[in-house]
Short mmCIF file of C-alpha atoms and ligand atoms in Angstrom, two decimals:
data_model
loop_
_atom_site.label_atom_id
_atom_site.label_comp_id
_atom_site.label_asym_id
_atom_site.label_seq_id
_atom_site.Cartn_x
_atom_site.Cartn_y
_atom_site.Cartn_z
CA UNK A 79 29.50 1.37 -11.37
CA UNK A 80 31.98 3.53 -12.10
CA UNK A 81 35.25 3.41 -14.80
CA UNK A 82 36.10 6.62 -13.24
CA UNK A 83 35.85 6.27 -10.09
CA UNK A 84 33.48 9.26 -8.20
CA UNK A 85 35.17 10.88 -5.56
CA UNK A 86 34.28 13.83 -2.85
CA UNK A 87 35.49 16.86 -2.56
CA UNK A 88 34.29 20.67 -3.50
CA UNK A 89 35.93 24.31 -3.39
CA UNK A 90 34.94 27.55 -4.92
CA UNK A 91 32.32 27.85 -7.78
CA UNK A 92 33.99 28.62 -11.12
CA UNK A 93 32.42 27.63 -14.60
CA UNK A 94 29.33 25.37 -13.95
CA UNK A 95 28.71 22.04 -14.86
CA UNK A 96 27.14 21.96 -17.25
CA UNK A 97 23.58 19.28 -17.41
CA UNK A 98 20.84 18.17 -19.45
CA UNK A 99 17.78 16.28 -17.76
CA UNK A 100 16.01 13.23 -19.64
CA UNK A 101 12.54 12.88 -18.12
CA UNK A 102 9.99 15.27 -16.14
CA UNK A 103 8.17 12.31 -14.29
CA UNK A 104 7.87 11.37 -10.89
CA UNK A 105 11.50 11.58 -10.49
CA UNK A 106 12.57 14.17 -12.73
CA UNK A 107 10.11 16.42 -11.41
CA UNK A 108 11.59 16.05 -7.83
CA UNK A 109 15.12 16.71 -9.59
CA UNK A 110 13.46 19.85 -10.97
CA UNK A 111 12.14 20.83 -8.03
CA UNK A 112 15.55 20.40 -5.78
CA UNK A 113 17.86 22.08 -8.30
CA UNK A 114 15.03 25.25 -7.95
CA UNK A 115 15.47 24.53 -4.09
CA UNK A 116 19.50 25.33 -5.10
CA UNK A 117 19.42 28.32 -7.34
CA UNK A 118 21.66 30.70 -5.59
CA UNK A 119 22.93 28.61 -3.10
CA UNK A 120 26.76 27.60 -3.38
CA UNK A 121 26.12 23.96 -4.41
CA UNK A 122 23.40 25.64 -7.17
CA UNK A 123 26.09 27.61 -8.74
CA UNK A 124 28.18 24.63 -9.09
CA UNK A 125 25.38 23.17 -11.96
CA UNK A 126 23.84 24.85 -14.91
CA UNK A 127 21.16 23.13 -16.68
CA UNK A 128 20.84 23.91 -20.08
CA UNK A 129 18.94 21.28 -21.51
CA UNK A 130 15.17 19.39 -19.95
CA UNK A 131 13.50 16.79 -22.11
CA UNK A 132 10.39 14.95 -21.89
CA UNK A 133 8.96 12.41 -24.49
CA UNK A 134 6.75 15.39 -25.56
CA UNK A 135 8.93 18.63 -25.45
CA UNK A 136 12.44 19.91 -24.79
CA UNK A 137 14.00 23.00 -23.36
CA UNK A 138 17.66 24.03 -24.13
CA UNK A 139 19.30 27.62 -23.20
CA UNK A 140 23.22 28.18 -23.59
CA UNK A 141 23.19 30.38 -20.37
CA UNK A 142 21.37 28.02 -18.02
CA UNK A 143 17.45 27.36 -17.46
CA UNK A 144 15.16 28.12 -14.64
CA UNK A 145 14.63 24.89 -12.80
CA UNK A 146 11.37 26.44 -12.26
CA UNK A 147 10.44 27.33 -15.39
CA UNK A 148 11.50 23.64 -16.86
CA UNK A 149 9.08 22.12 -14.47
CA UNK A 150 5.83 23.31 -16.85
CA UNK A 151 7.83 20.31 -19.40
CA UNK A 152 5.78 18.34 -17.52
CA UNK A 153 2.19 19.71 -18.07
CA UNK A 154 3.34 20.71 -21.66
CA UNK A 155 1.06 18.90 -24.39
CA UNK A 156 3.01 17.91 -27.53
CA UNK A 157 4.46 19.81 -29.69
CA UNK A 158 3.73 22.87 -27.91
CA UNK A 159 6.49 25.77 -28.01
CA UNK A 160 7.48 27.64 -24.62
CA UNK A 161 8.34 31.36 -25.53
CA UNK A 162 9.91 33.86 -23.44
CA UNK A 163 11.64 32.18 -20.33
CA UNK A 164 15.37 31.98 -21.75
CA UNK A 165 14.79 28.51 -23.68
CA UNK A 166 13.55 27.50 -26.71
CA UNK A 167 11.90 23.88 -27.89
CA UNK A 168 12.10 21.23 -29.90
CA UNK A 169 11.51 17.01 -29.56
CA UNK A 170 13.45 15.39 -26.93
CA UNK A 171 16.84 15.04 -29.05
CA UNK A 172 19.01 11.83 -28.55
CA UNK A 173 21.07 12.70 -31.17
CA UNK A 174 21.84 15.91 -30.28
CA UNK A 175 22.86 15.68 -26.63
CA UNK A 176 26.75 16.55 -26.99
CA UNK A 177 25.39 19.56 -29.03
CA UNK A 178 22.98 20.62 -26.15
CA UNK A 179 25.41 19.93 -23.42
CA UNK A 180 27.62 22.14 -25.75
CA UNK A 181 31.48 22.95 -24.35
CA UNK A 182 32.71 22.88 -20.52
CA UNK A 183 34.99 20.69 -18.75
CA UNK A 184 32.41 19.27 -17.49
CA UNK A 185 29.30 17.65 -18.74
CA UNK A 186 26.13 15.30 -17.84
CA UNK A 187 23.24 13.88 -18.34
CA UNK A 188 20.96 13.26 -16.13
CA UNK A 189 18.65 9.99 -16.92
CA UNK A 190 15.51 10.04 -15.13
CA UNK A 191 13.41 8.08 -17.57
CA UNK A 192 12.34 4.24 -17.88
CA UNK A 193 13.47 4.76 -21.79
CA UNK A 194 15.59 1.57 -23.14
CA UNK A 195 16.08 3.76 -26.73
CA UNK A 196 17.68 6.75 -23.98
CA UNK A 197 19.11 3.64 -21.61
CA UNK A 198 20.99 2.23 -25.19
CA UNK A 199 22.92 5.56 -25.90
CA UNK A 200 24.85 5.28 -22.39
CA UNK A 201 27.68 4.31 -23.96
CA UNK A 202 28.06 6.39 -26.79
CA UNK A 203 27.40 9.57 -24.27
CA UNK A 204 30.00 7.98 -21.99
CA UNK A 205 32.36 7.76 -25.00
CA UNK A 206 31.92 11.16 -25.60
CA UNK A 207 33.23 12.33 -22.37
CA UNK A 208 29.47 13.08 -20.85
CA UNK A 209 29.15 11.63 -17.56
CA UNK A 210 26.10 9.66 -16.88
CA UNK A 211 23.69 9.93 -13.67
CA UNK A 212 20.94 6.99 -14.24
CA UNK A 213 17.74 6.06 -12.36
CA UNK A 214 16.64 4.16 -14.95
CA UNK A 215 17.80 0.12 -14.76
CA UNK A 216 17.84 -0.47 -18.14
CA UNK A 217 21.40 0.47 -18.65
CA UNK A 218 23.05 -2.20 -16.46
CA UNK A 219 20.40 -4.20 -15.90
CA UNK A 220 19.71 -5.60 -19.51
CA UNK A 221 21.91 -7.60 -21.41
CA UNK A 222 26.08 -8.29 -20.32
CA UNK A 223 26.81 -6.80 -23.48
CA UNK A 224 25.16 -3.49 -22.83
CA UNK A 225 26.82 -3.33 -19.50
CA UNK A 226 30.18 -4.05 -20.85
CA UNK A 227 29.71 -1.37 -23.54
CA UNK A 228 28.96 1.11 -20.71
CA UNK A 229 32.15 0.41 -19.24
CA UNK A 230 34.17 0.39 -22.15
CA UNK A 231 32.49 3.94 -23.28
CA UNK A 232 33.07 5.30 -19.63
CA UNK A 233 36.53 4.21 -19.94
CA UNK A 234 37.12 5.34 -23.14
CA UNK A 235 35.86 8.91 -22.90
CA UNK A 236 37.31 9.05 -19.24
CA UNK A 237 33.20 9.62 -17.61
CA UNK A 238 32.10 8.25 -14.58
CA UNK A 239 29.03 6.36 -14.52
CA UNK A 240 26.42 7.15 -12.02
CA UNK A 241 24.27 4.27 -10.80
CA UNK A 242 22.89 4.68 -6.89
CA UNK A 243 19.53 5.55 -8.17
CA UNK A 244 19.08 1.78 -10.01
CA UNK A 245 18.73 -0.10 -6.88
CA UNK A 246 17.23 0.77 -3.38
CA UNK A 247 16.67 4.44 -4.77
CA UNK A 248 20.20 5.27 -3.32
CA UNK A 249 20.63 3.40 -0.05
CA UNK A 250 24.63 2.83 0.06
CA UNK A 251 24.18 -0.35 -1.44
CA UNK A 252 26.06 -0.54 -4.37
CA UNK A 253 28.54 1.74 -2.73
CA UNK A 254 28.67 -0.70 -0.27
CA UNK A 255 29.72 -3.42 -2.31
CA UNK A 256 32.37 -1.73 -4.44
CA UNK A 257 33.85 -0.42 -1.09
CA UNK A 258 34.18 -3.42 0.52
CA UNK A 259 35.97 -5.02 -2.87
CA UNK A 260 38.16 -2.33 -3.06
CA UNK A 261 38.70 -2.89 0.65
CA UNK A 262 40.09 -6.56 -0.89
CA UNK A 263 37.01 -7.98 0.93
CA UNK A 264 35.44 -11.06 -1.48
CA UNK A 265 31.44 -11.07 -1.91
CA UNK A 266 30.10 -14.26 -1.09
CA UNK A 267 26.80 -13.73 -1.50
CA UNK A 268 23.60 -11.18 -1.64
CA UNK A 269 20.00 -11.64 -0.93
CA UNK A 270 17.27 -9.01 -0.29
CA UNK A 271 14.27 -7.53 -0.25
CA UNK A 272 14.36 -5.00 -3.30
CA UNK A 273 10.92 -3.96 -4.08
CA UNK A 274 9.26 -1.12 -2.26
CA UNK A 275 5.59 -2.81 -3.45
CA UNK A 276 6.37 -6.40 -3.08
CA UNK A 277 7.52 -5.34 0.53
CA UNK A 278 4.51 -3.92 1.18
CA UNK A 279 2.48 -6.41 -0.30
CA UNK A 280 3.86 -9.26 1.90
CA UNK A 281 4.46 -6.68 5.37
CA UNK A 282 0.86 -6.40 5.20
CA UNK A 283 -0.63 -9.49 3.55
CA UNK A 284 -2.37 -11.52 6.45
CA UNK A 285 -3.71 -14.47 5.11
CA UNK A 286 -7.40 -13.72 5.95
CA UNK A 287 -8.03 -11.07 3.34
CA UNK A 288 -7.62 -12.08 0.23
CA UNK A 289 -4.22 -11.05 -1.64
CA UNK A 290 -5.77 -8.94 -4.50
CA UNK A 291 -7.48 -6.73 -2.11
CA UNK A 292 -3.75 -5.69 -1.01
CA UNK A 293 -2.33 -5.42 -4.53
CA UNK A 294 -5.67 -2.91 -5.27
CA UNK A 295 -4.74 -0.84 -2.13
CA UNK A 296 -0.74 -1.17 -2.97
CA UNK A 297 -1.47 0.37 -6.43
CA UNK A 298 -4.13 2.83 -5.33
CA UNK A 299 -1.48 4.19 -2.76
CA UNK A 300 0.91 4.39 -5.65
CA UNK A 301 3.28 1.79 -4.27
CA UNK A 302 2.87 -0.45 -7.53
CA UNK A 303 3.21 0.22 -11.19
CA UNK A 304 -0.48 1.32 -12.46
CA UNK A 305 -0.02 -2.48 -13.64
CA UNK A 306 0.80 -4.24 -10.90
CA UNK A 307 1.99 -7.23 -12.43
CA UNK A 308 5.02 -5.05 -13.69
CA UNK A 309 5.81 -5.18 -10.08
CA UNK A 310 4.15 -8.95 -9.20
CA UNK A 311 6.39 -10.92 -12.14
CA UNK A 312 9.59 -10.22 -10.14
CA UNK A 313 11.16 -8.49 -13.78
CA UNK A 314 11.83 -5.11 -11.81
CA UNK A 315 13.82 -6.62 -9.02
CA UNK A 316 15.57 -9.27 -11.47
CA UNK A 317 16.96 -5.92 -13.11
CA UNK A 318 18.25 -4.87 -9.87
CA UNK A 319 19.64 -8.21 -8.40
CA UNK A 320 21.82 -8.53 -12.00
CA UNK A 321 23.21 -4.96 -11.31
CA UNK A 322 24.10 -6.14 -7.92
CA UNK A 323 25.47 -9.33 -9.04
CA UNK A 324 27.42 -7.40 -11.79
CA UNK A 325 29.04 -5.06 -9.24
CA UNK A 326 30.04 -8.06 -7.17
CA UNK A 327 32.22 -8.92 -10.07
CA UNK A 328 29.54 -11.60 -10.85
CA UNK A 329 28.96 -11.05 -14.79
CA UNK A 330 25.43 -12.47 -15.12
CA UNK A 331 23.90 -13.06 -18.20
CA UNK A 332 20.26 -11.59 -18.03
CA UNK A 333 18.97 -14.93 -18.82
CA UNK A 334 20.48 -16.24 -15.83
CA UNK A 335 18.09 -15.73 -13.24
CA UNK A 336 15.71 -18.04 -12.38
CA UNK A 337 12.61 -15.87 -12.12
CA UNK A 338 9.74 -17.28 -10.41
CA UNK A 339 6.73 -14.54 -11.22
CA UNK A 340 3.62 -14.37 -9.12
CA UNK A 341 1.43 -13.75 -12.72
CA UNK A 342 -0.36 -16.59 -13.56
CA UNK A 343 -0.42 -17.37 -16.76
CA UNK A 344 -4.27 -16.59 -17.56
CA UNK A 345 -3.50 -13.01 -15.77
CA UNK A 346 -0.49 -12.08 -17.50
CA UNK A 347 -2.47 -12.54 -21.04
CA UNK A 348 -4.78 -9.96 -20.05
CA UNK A 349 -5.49 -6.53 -21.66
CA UNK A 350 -4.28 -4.11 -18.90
CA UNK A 351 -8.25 -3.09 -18.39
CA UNK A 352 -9.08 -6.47 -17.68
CA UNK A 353 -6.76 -7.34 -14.85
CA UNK A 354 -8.19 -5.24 -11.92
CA UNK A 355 -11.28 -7.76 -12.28
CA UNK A 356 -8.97 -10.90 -12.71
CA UNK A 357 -7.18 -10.16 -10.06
CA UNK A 358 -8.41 -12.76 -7.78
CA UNK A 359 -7.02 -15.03 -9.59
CA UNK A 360 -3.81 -14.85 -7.29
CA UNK A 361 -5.54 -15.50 -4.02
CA UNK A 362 -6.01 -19.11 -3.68
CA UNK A 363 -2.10 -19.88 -4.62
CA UNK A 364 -0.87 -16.89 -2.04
CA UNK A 365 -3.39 -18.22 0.87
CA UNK A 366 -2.25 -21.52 0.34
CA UNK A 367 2.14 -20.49 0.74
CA UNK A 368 0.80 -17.94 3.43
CA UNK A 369 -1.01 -20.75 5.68
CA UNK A 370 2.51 -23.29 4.73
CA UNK A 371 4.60 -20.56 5.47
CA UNK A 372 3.03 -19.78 8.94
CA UNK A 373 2.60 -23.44 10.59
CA UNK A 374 6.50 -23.10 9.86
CA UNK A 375 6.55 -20.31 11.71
CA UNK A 376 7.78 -18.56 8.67
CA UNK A 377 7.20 -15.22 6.85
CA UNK A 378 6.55 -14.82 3.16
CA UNK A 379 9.20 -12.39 1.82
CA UNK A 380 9.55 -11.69 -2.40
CA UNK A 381 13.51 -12.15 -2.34
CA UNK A 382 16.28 -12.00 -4.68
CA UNK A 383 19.05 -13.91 -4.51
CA UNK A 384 22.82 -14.42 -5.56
CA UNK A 385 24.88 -17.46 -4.43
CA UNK A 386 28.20 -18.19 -6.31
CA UNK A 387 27.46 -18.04 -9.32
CA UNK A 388 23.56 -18.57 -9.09
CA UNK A 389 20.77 -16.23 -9.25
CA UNK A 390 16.72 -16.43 -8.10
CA UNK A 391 14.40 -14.28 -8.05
CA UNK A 392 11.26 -15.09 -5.89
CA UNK A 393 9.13 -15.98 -2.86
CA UNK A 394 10.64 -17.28 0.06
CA UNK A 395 9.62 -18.52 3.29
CA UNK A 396 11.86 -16.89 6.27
CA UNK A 397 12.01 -17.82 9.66
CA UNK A 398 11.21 -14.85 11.80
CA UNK A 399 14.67 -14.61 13.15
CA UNK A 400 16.07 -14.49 9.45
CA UNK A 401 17.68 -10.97 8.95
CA UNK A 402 15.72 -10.11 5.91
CA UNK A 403 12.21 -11.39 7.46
CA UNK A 404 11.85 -7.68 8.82
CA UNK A 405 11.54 -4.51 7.52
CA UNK A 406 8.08 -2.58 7.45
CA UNK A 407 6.56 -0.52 5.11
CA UNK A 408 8.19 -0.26 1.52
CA UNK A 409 11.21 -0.59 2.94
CA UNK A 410 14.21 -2.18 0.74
CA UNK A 411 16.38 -4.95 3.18
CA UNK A 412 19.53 -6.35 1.73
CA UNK A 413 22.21 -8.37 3.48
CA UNK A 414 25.88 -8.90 2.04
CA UNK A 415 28.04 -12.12 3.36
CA UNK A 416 31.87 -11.53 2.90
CA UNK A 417 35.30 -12.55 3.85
CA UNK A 418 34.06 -10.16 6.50
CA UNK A 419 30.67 -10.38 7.45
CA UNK A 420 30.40 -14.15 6.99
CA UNK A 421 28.51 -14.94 9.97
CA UNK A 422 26.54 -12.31 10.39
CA UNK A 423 25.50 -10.29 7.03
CA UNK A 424 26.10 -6.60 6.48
CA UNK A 425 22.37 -5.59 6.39
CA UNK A 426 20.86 -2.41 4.84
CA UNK A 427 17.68 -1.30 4.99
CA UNK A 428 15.61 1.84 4.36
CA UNK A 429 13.29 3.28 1.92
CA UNK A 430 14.37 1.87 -1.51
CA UNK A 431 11.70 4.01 -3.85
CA UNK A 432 10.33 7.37 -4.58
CA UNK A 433 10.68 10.23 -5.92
CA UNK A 434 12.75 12.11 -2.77
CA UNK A 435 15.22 9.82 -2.18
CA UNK A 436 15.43 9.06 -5.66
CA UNK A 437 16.18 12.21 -6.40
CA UNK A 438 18.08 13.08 -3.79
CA UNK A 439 20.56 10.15 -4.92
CA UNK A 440 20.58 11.27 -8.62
CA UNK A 441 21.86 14.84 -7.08
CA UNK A 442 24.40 13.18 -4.90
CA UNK A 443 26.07 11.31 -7.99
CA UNK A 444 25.97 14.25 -9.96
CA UNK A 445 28.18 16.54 -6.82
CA UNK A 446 30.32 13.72 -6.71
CA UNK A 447 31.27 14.33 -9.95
CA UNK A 448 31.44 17.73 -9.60
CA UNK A 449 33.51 17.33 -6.71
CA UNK A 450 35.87 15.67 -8.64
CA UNK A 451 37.22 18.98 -9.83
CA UNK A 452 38.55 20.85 -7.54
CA UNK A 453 37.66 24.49 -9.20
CA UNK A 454 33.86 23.38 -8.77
N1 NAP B 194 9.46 6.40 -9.05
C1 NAP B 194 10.34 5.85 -8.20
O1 NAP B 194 10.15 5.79 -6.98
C2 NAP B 194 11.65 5.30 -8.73
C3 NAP B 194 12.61 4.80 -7.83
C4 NAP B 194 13.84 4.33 -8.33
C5 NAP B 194 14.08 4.36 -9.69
N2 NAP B 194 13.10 4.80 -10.53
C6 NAP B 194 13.40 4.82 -11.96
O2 NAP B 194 13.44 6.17 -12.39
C7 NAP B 194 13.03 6.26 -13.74
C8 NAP B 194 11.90 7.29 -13.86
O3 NAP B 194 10.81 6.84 -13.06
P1 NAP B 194 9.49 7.74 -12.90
O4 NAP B 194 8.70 7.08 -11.82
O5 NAP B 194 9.87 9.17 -12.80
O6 NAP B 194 8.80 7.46 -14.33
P2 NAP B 194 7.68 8.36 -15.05
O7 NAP B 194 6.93 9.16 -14.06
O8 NAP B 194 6.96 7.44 -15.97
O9 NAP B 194 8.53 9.39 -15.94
C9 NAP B 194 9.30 8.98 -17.04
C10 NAP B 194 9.70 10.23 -17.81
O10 NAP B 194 10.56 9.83 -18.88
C11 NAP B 194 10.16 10.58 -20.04
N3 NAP B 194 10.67 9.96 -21.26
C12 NAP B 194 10.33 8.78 -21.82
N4 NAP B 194 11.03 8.61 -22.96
C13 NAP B 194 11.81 9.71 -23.11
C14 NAP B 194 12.75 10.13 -24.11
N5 NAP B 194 13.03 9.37 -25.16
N6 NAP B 194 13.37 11.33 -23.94
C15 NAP B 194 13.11 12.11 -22.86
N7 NAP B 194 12.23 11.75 -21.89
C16 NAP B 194 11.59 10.57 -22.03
C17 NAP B 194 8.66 10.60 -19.94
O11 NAP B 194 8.15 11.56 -20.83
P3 NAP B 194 6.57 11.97 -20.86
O12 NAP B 194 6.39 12.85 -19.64
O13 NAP B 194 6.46 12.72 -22.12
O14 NAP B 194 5.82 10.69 -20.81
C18 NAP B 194 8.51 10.96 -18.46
O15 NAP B 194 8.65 12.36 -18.26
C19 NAP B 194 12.60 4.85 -14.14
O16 NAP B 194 13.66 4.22 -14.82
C20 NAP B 194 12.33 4.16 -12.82
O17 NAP B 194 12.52 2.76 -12.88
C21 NAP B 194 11.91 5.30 -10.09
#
C-alpha cells in the first residue's frame, strides 16, 4: 500500500536520501550487507544511512555510516559503545527517529524487525513526512484500525508506504493487485500458498514418515520459526492473507478469518522446550487427511483464502490439476481471479522468504521512492 503512490524513475545523484535501519537480523543484515555491496556505486550515492538500530544498540552519524561498519550492531552485546568509526551509540530510539533522520527532502525508515511497539509508530513516522519501507507484517496485518491510521498518516504527511516485503518476500504480488485495480480490473477472489515452511512441509510430507520428523528437518534447515508452531497455527499467513485482502479493497477485520491451526491444543500449551518431544502429537491427525486426501487423488496444500467477503486460513485438499497444488520447495503460489482472469487465475509463484529476496525487495521500495525525485 501506498497513499503516495511509488513511482520509477532516477537521474543524477544530488543530496542523498537520507535512512535509518530498524533491525540487524536475518534481514537487516542482508540490507546491511547490499547497501556495503553499493557504496560508491551510482545507486549507493543516491542513500545515506545515518541511523542502524538493533534491540541492543544503535548507531547514528550526520554524514552517513559505513554499511560495513553497522553490520558489527549485530554481534554487539548490550549496552556496549562503538568508538571511532564515524557513529556514536545509544538504545534503539523510537522516539527520536525524525531527530536521527534529521533534515533532507527526503527521509526513511527502513523496518526490518518483527517489533509491534516499532510496527505501532508507522503512522506517526508517516505523519511526519518519513516514508516507510516494512518487512515486518505487523503494520497492516493487525487490526483495521492500525491499517487505516497508516493510511491516514501516509496521507497526511504526503509518505509513501512501502509494503512488498510483508507478503511473498517481494514477489509482484501486491503490486499485482493494485495494478490490476488501477487498471479498473475488480478482484474476485485470492487463494494461495503463502508460507515458505508450510510449503515445504506439505511438498515433502509423504504419508509414510511421520509428520513431525518433517517439521524437525523444516526447522533444523531454518525453513520454520525456531518454534515451529509460530509457523504450524496458520497466524503468519493469516497476517499476510488480511494484507492481501486489504489491498483488494476488502477491509477485513483481523478477527475475520477463520483460522484453522494445525497446534493441537495439548501442543500449543507447551513450554517452548517441551514441544520438540511432543511433537508427535501431530502425526496421527496429518496421516489420517494425507491417506483421505490421496484416495481423492488430492494433494494436501496449507492455503489461504479470500472469497467475497470471506476469509480462511487452512488445509486444503487440491486436485492435482488445481493451479495452486504445485510449486516445490518453499516456494510461495498465489492465484488472483478478476474481471480478467476469471477463468483461468493470474498465478504467481516463486520464493516467498529469506533474507535475499527479502532484502532485495526492501531496497527496491526504498529506489522507488527515491526515484520519485527526479534530482536523486
Ligand atoms: N526472514 C525472512 O525470510 C523474512 C521474510 C519476509 C519477511 N520477514 C519479516 O522481516 C522481519 C525481520 O525478520 P528477521 O528474520 O530478520 O528477524 P530477526 O532475525 O529476529 O531480526 C529482528 C531484528 O529486529 C530487532 N529489533 C527488535 N525490536 C527492535 C526495536 N524496538 N528497535 C530496533 N530493532 C529491534 C532485533 O534486535 P536484536 O538483534 O537486538 O534482537 C533483530 O535485530 C520480520 O517482521 C519478519 O516477519 C522475514
Amino acid at each position: 500500500m501506498s497513499a503516495v503512490p511509488l513511482a520509477t524513475g532516477a537521474a543524477a545523484a544530488s543530496t542523498p536520501a537520507r535512512v535509518a535501519l530498524l533491525g540487524t537480523g536475518t534481514v537487516g543484515s542482508a540490507v546491511l550487507a547490499k547497501l556495503a555491496e553499493w557504496a560508491g556505486t551510482p545507486r549507493g550515492r543516491r542513500l545515506s544511512l545515518v541511523y542502524a538500530a538493533n534491540s541492543r544498540a544503535a548507531m547514528h552519524a550526520e554524514a552517513g555510516l559505513c554499511a560495513r561498519a553497522a553490520q558489527s550492531l549485530a554481534l554487539m552485546p548490550a549496552g556496549q559503545l562503538l568508538r571511532g568509526i564515524g557513529g556514536s551509540t545509544c538504545a534503539s530510539d523510537l522516539d527520536d527517529i525524525e531527530r536521527h533522520l534529521g533534515f533532507a527532502d527526503t527521509r526513511i525508515l527502513i523496518d526490518a524487525t518483527a517489533s509491534d511497539r516499532v510496527a505501532a509508530r508507522h503512522p506517526e513516522w508517516l505523519a511526519q513526512g518519513i516514508h516507510v519501507v516494512t518487512a515486518c507484517k505487523l503494520g497492516q496485518g493487525t487490526s483495521l484500525a492500525r491499517w487505516r491510521a497508516i493510511r491516514t498518516g501516509a496521507a497526511r504527511g504526503g509518505a509513501c508506504y512501502g509494503d512488498s516485503a510483508t507478503v511473498g518476500a517481494g514477489l509482484p504480488l501486491l503490486r499485482s493487485i493494485r495494478d490490476l485495480q488501477a487498471g479498473g480490473d475488480r478482484i474476485h477472489a485470492i487463494a494461495g500458498v503463502l508460507s515458505g515452511s508450510l510449503a515445504w512441509l506439505f511438498n515433502h510430507y509423504d504419508g509414510l514418515r511421520p509428520f513431525s520428523g518433517f517439521v524437525r528437518e523444516a526447522r533444523d534447515a531454518g525453513y520454520t520459526e525456531p518454534d515451529p508452531r509460530e509457523d504450524l497455527s496458520g497466524e503468519d499467513v493469516r497476517r499476510k492473507l488480511l494484507i492481501l485482502a486489504r489491498s483488494a479493497g476488502v477491509e477485513l477485520d483481523s478477527g475475520a478469518v477463520e483460522v484453522e491451526s494445525l497446534v493441537p491444543t495439548a501442543l500449543a500449551g507447551l513450554p517452548l522446550g517441551h514441544v520438540d518431544a511432543a511433537l508427535s502429537r501431530l502425526d496421527a491427525s496429518l496421516r489420517e487427511r494425507f491417506a483421505a486426501a490421496r484416495k481423492g487423488g488430492a494433494k494436501l496444500r496449507f492455503i489461504a483464502r479470500l472469497e467475497g467477503s470471506g476469509a480462511r486460513v487452512g488445509l486444503e485438499s487440491l486436485p492435482d490439476a488445481h493451479p495452486l497444488a504445485g510449486g516445490a520447495g518453499t516456494d510461495n503460489r498465489i492465484a488472483i481471479w478478476s474481471d480478467r482472469y476469471r477463468e483461468q487465475p493470474l498465478v504467481i509463484q516463486g520464493p516467498g522468504a529469506g533474507a535475499e529476496v527479502t532484502a532485495a525487495a526492501l531496497l527496491d521500495d526504498v529506489l522507488r521512492i527515491v526515484g520519485r525525485r527526479p534530482d536523486l
